Amino acid sequence: MRVPVVVATSLLAGACIGAPSPVPPVAATPITPPAPRPMLPPPPQLVAPDRFGLSGALRQGGLTLGHAPEGTTGLTLDGTAVAIAPDGRFVIAFDRDAAAQAVLIAALADGATLTATLPIAPGAWRIERLPTLRKVPVPGGEFARVRGGELAQIVAARARGGDAEGWRQRFIWPATGRISGLFGAQRIYAGEPGSYHGGVDVAKPEGAPVVAPADGVVTLAADPPFTLEGRLLILDHGHGVTSAFLHLSRIDVAVGQTVRQGAPIGRVGRTGRATGPHLHWAMTWNGARIDPMLVAGAMPG
């Protein structure tokens, strides 16, 4: 019989088939994780001015106190850094020729910013037009040489920062009497603007006492007198606020001395370029000229 032989042959053929060849492993391709997205700061938030607790004159020549929002680490006004006290209080001011708007920005600890646009009211300055008169030229020669040194001392005195806290106080008048010259007043000579009046003049007899309008530190006591300002005294009230007292007949304090509000600091005079005895009181904040009448209020009496 042939059937068994066929089966045996088939089984033998199956036994002769070899095991499959091993497949080489495929090399793993490393996977690079995607780069983390950069952390963007939160978008700036536009807020109302009252978020900064402002109190004071939002106008040309005005001075304003405020309180920084919680978490503020930096403050700027139109790009200029504003000092912040440990309790969050600050002071800002607006020059006689300030623009119609100012931008106050607080940088917060979480990277966010708060931005307030402040409307600045225009000042009502006394402008006198003299179409037939020419502006008096600035003297040269020896005056120019001396004047340069005087101006450098004034700039340095106003730039000195200190720990004075007078900027927080309600300012008082350093002398009381008839106001004979207004801040911001200006003459136009044949179409050419002259320098505007940078302070308030108070007409007083020579020798009348002058007192500190707020706490401060003496940063300049010009004696011998300067060519224009005469005997000049500058007080630093802190946080960029300064007072200057011109044409004094006598200065009763020294540079570096701390004075308290109401303390005597000098006497009214007519030194420098002055037509009669009076006190010229000028104020600045970080170089911006401000109106003492807006800071101290109406003249008493």
XYZ file of C-alpha atoms in Angstrom:
301
model
C 0.000 0.000 0.000
C 1.376 3.453 -0.940
C -0.576 5.809 1.308
C 1.675 5.541 4.381
C 4.693 6.300 2.320
C 3.164 9.580 1.138
C 2.367 10.604 4.701
C 5.827 9.835 5.867
C 7.355 11.829 3.096
C 5.154 14.800 3.928
C 6.126 14.677 7.570
C 9.764 14.489 6.652
C 9.481 17.537 4.415
C 7.885 19.486 7.250
C 10.680 18.576 9.593
C 13.329 19.875 7.221
C 11.944 23.513 7.183
C 14.377 25.614 9.249
C 13.419 28.187 12.006
C 12.907 31.779 10.707
C 15.989 34.079 10.790
C 15.963 36.593 13.708
C 14.897 40.171 12.778
C 17.419 42.802 13.888
C 15.956 45.334 16.410
C 14.973 48.757 15.135
C 16.962 51.563 16.760
C 14.763 53.882 18.873
C 14.559 57.468 17.636
C 14.929 59.917 20.536
C 11.943 62.254 20.937
C 12.803 65.881 21.682
C 10.178 67.464 23.939
C 8.741 70.735 22.608
C 10.389 73.887 23.938
C 8.351 75.539 26.687
C 6.487 78.625 25.618
C 7.971 81.840 27.043
C 6.015 83.256 29.962
C 4.547 86.530 28.811
C 3.753 89.225 31.367
C 0.093 89.932 31.917
C -1.260 92.630 29.607
C -1.312 96.155 31.063
C -4.489 97.100 32.845
C -6.021 100.518 32.279
C -7.403 101.848 35.539
C -9.043 105.036 36.763
C -6.808 107.641 38.450
C -8.598 107.073 41.770
C -6.929 103.645 41.923
C -3.814 105.591 42.988
C -5.572 107.520 45.776
C -4.615 110.905 44.332
C -5.315 114.123 46.225
C -4.191 117.537 45.030
C -4.167 119.713 41.930
C -4.145 117.793 38.633
C -3.224 120.909 36.715
C -0.206 122.698 35.314
C 1.975 123.793 38.227
C 0.143 121.503 40.650
C 1.390 118.983 43.210
C -0.452 115.751 44.073
C -0.063 113.121 46.782
C -1.026 109.511 46.183
C -0.940 105.949 47.431
C 0.493 103.171 45.250
C -1.747 100.125 44.655
C -0.974 97.066 46.766
C 1.925 95.045 45.396
C 3.549 97.972 43.562
C 7.295 97.553 43.085
C 7.911 100.549 40.806
C 6.134 103.705 39.718
C 6.686 106.104 36.819
C 5.095 109.341 35.645
C 5.594 109.885 31.916
C 8.635 107.637 32.110
C 10.217 109.370 35.119
C 10.738 107.187 38.199
C 8.626 108.176 41.203
C 9.896 107.462 44.720
C 7.585 105.342 46.882
C 7.727 105.516 50.673
C 7.612 102.267 52.712
C 3.928 102.923 53.473
C 3.143 103.247 49.748
C 2.742 107.020 49.727
C 4.213 109.125 46.914
C 4.166 112.641 45.498
C 4.047 113.830 41.876
C 3.810 117.262 40.275
C 3.259 118.872 36.891
C 5.391 121.548 35.280
C 4.025 124.967 34.330
C 4.073 123.819 30.683
C 2.953 120.209 31.255
C 0.973 118.456 28.510
C -2.795 117.969 28.708
C -2.339 114.362 29.851
C 0.131 112.469 32.014
C 0.558 108.698 32.284
C 1.075 107.092 35.691
C 2.204 103.437 35.605
C 2.584 101.041 38.531
C 4.616 97.847 38.060
C 3.328 95.041 40.294
C 5.207 92.130 41.852
C 3.420 89.578 39.636
C 4.627 91.321 36.464
C 1.350 93.097 35.756
C 1.126 96.864 35.255
C -1.595 99.328 36.128
C -1.820 102.401 33.891
C -3.821 105.536 34.616
C -4.135 108.503 32.261
C -4.339 111.737 34.245
C -6.091 114.773 32.724
C -4.007 117.887 33.457
C -5.975 121.129 33.541
C -4.327 124.185 31.961
C -3.049 127.020 34.122
C -4.390 130.551 33.813
C -1.127 132.449 33.477
C -0.828 136.224 33.287
C 0.632 136.984 29.849
C 1.728 140.545 29.042
C 2.373 141.376 25.384
C 4.808 144.196 24.606
C 4.846 144.499 20.798
C 7.223 147.498 20.641
C 9.860 146.330 23.141
C 12.749 144.015 22.425
C 13.890 141.283 24.775
C 16.968 142.279 26.771
C 19.906 140.061 25.716
C 21.659 137.926 28.309
C 24.970 139.514 29.359
C 28.151 137.732 28.338
C 31.764 137.901 29.448
C 32.405 137.783 33.183
C 28.683 137.433 33.992
C 28.377 134.324 31.832
C 31.433 132.749 33.476
C 30.180 133.409 37.004
C 26.601 132.491 36.167
C 27.550 129.039 34.938
C 29.000 128.119 38.305
C 25.973 129.472 40.148
C 23.547 127.482 38.020
C 25.576 124.322 38.580
C 25.268 124.783 42.348
C 21.502 125.298 42.076
C 21.032 122.180 39.958
C 23.140 120.093 42.353
C 21.261 121.393 45.406
C 17.894 120.492 43.895
C 19.085 117.037 42.854
C 20.242 115.909 46.282
C 17.971 113.225 47.672
C 17.426 112.890 51.402
C 15.175 111.433 54.045
C 13.131 114.585 54.657
C 9.404 114.007 55.103
C 8.165 117.542 54.526
C 6.573 116.524 51.221
C 3.854 114.777 53.249
C 2.860 117.928 55.151
C 0.379 120.640 54.349
C 2.699 123.507 53.370
C 2.435 126.910 55.026
C 3.489 130.299 53.658
C 7.111 131.175 54.522
C 6.057 134.832 54.786
C 2.651 136.474 54.697
C 1.741 139.711 52.984
C 0.752 141.185 49.651
C 1.458 138.975 46.648
C 3.390 141.170 44.217
C 4.327 138.541 41.613
C 2.469 135.480 40.360
C 3.888 132.124 39.327
C 3.818 131.554 35.573
C 3.521 135.217 34.579
C 5.295 135.963 31.316
C 6.072 138.819 28.943
C 6.104 138.538 25.162
C 8.589 141.014 23.630
C 7.776 141.828 19.991
C 6.542 138.277 19.536
C 9.479 136.660 21.380
C 8.566 134.991 24.721
C 10.600 135.972 27.747
C 11.264 133.672 30.691
C 8.205 133.088 32.834
C 8.149 133.906 36.550
C 9.180 130.725 38.338
C 7.795 131.505 41.793
C 5.565 133.728 43.930
C 6.705 137.139 45.214
C 5.576 138.356 48.627
C 6.155 142.049 49.322
C 7.580 142.485 52.829
C 9.832 145.021 54.572
C 13.518 144.238 54.610
C 14.408 142.143 57.635
C 10.988 140.468 57.976
C 11.331 136.819 59.091
C 11.128 133.892 56.672
C 10.137 130.459 58.012
C 10.294 126.936 56.612
C 7.049 126.058 54.803
C 7.578 122.356 55.634
C 10.211 120.095 57.165
C 13.395 119.916 55.134
C 17.162 119.807 54.906
C 19.259 122.785 53.774
C 21.066 121.920 50.519
C 22.277 125.406 49.503
C 22.953 128.629 51.407
C 24.423 131.102 48.913
C 26.377 133.729 50.792
C 28.058 135.721 49.214
C 24.968 136.436 47.131
C 24.452 135.077 43.621
C 24.221 137.545 40.734
C 20.461 137.187 40.149
C 19.020 135.339 43.160
C 21.052 137.244 45.760
C 21.300 135.345 49.030
C 19.633 132.094 48.070
C 18.466 129.285 50.338
C 17.241 125.886 49.087
C 15.427 123.292 51.206
C 14.977 119.645 50.242
C 11.563 118.430 51.452
C 12.167 114.855 50.265
C 10.975 112.756 47.302
C 12.119 115.376 44.787
C 10.264 118.373 46.293
C 12.356 121.503 46.948
C 11.782 125.119 47.972
C 14.017 128.061 47.090
C 13.994 131.468 48.819
C 15.572 134.356 46.891
C 16.849 137.894 47.616
C 17.312 137.255 51.354
C 19.091 139.870 53.445
C 20.293 137.181 55.828
C 20.458 133.379 55.978
C 20.080 131.854 59.453
C 20.718 128.162 58.703
C 23.609 126.124 57.278
C 23.952 123.433 54.613
C 23.100 120.010 56.006
C 20.933 121.413 58.778
C 17.469 119.890 59.351
C 14.693 122.425 59.859
C 11.127 121.953 61.019
C 8.021 123.539 59.587
C 7.633 127.094 60.899
C 11.262 127.432 62.049
C 13.049 130.716 61.138
C 15.451 130.269 58.214
C 16.289 133.820 57.102
C 15.196 137.400 56.535
C 13.506 139.183 53.631
C 15.835 141.350 51.557
C 16.574 142.822 48.156
C 19.902 141.183 47.253
C 20.590 140.100 43.693
C 18.385 141.416 40.888
C 15.460 142.883 42.841
C 13.703 146.238 42.533
C 12.613 146.277 46.158
C 12.477 144.132 49.308
C 10.407 140.977 48.836
C 10.550 137.198 49.183
C 10.588 135.114 46.013
C 9.452 131.556 46.850
C 9.986 128.924 44.147
C 9.209 125.200 44.248
C 10.211 122.242 42.077
C 9.570 118.506 41.878
C 12.272 116.550 40.051
C 12.992 119.629 37.939
C 9.343 120.475 37.203
C 8.460 124.001 38.304
C 5.318 124.148 40.421
C 3.118 126.936 41.778
C 3.538 127.514 45.545
C 0.022 128.987 45.696
C -1.410 125.640 44.598
C 0.611 123.924 47.316
C 0.129 126.311 50.268
C -3.341 127.582 49.367
C -4.661 131.108 49.673
C -2.567 133.684 51.502
C -3.737 133.914 55.160
C -5.464 137.092 56.218
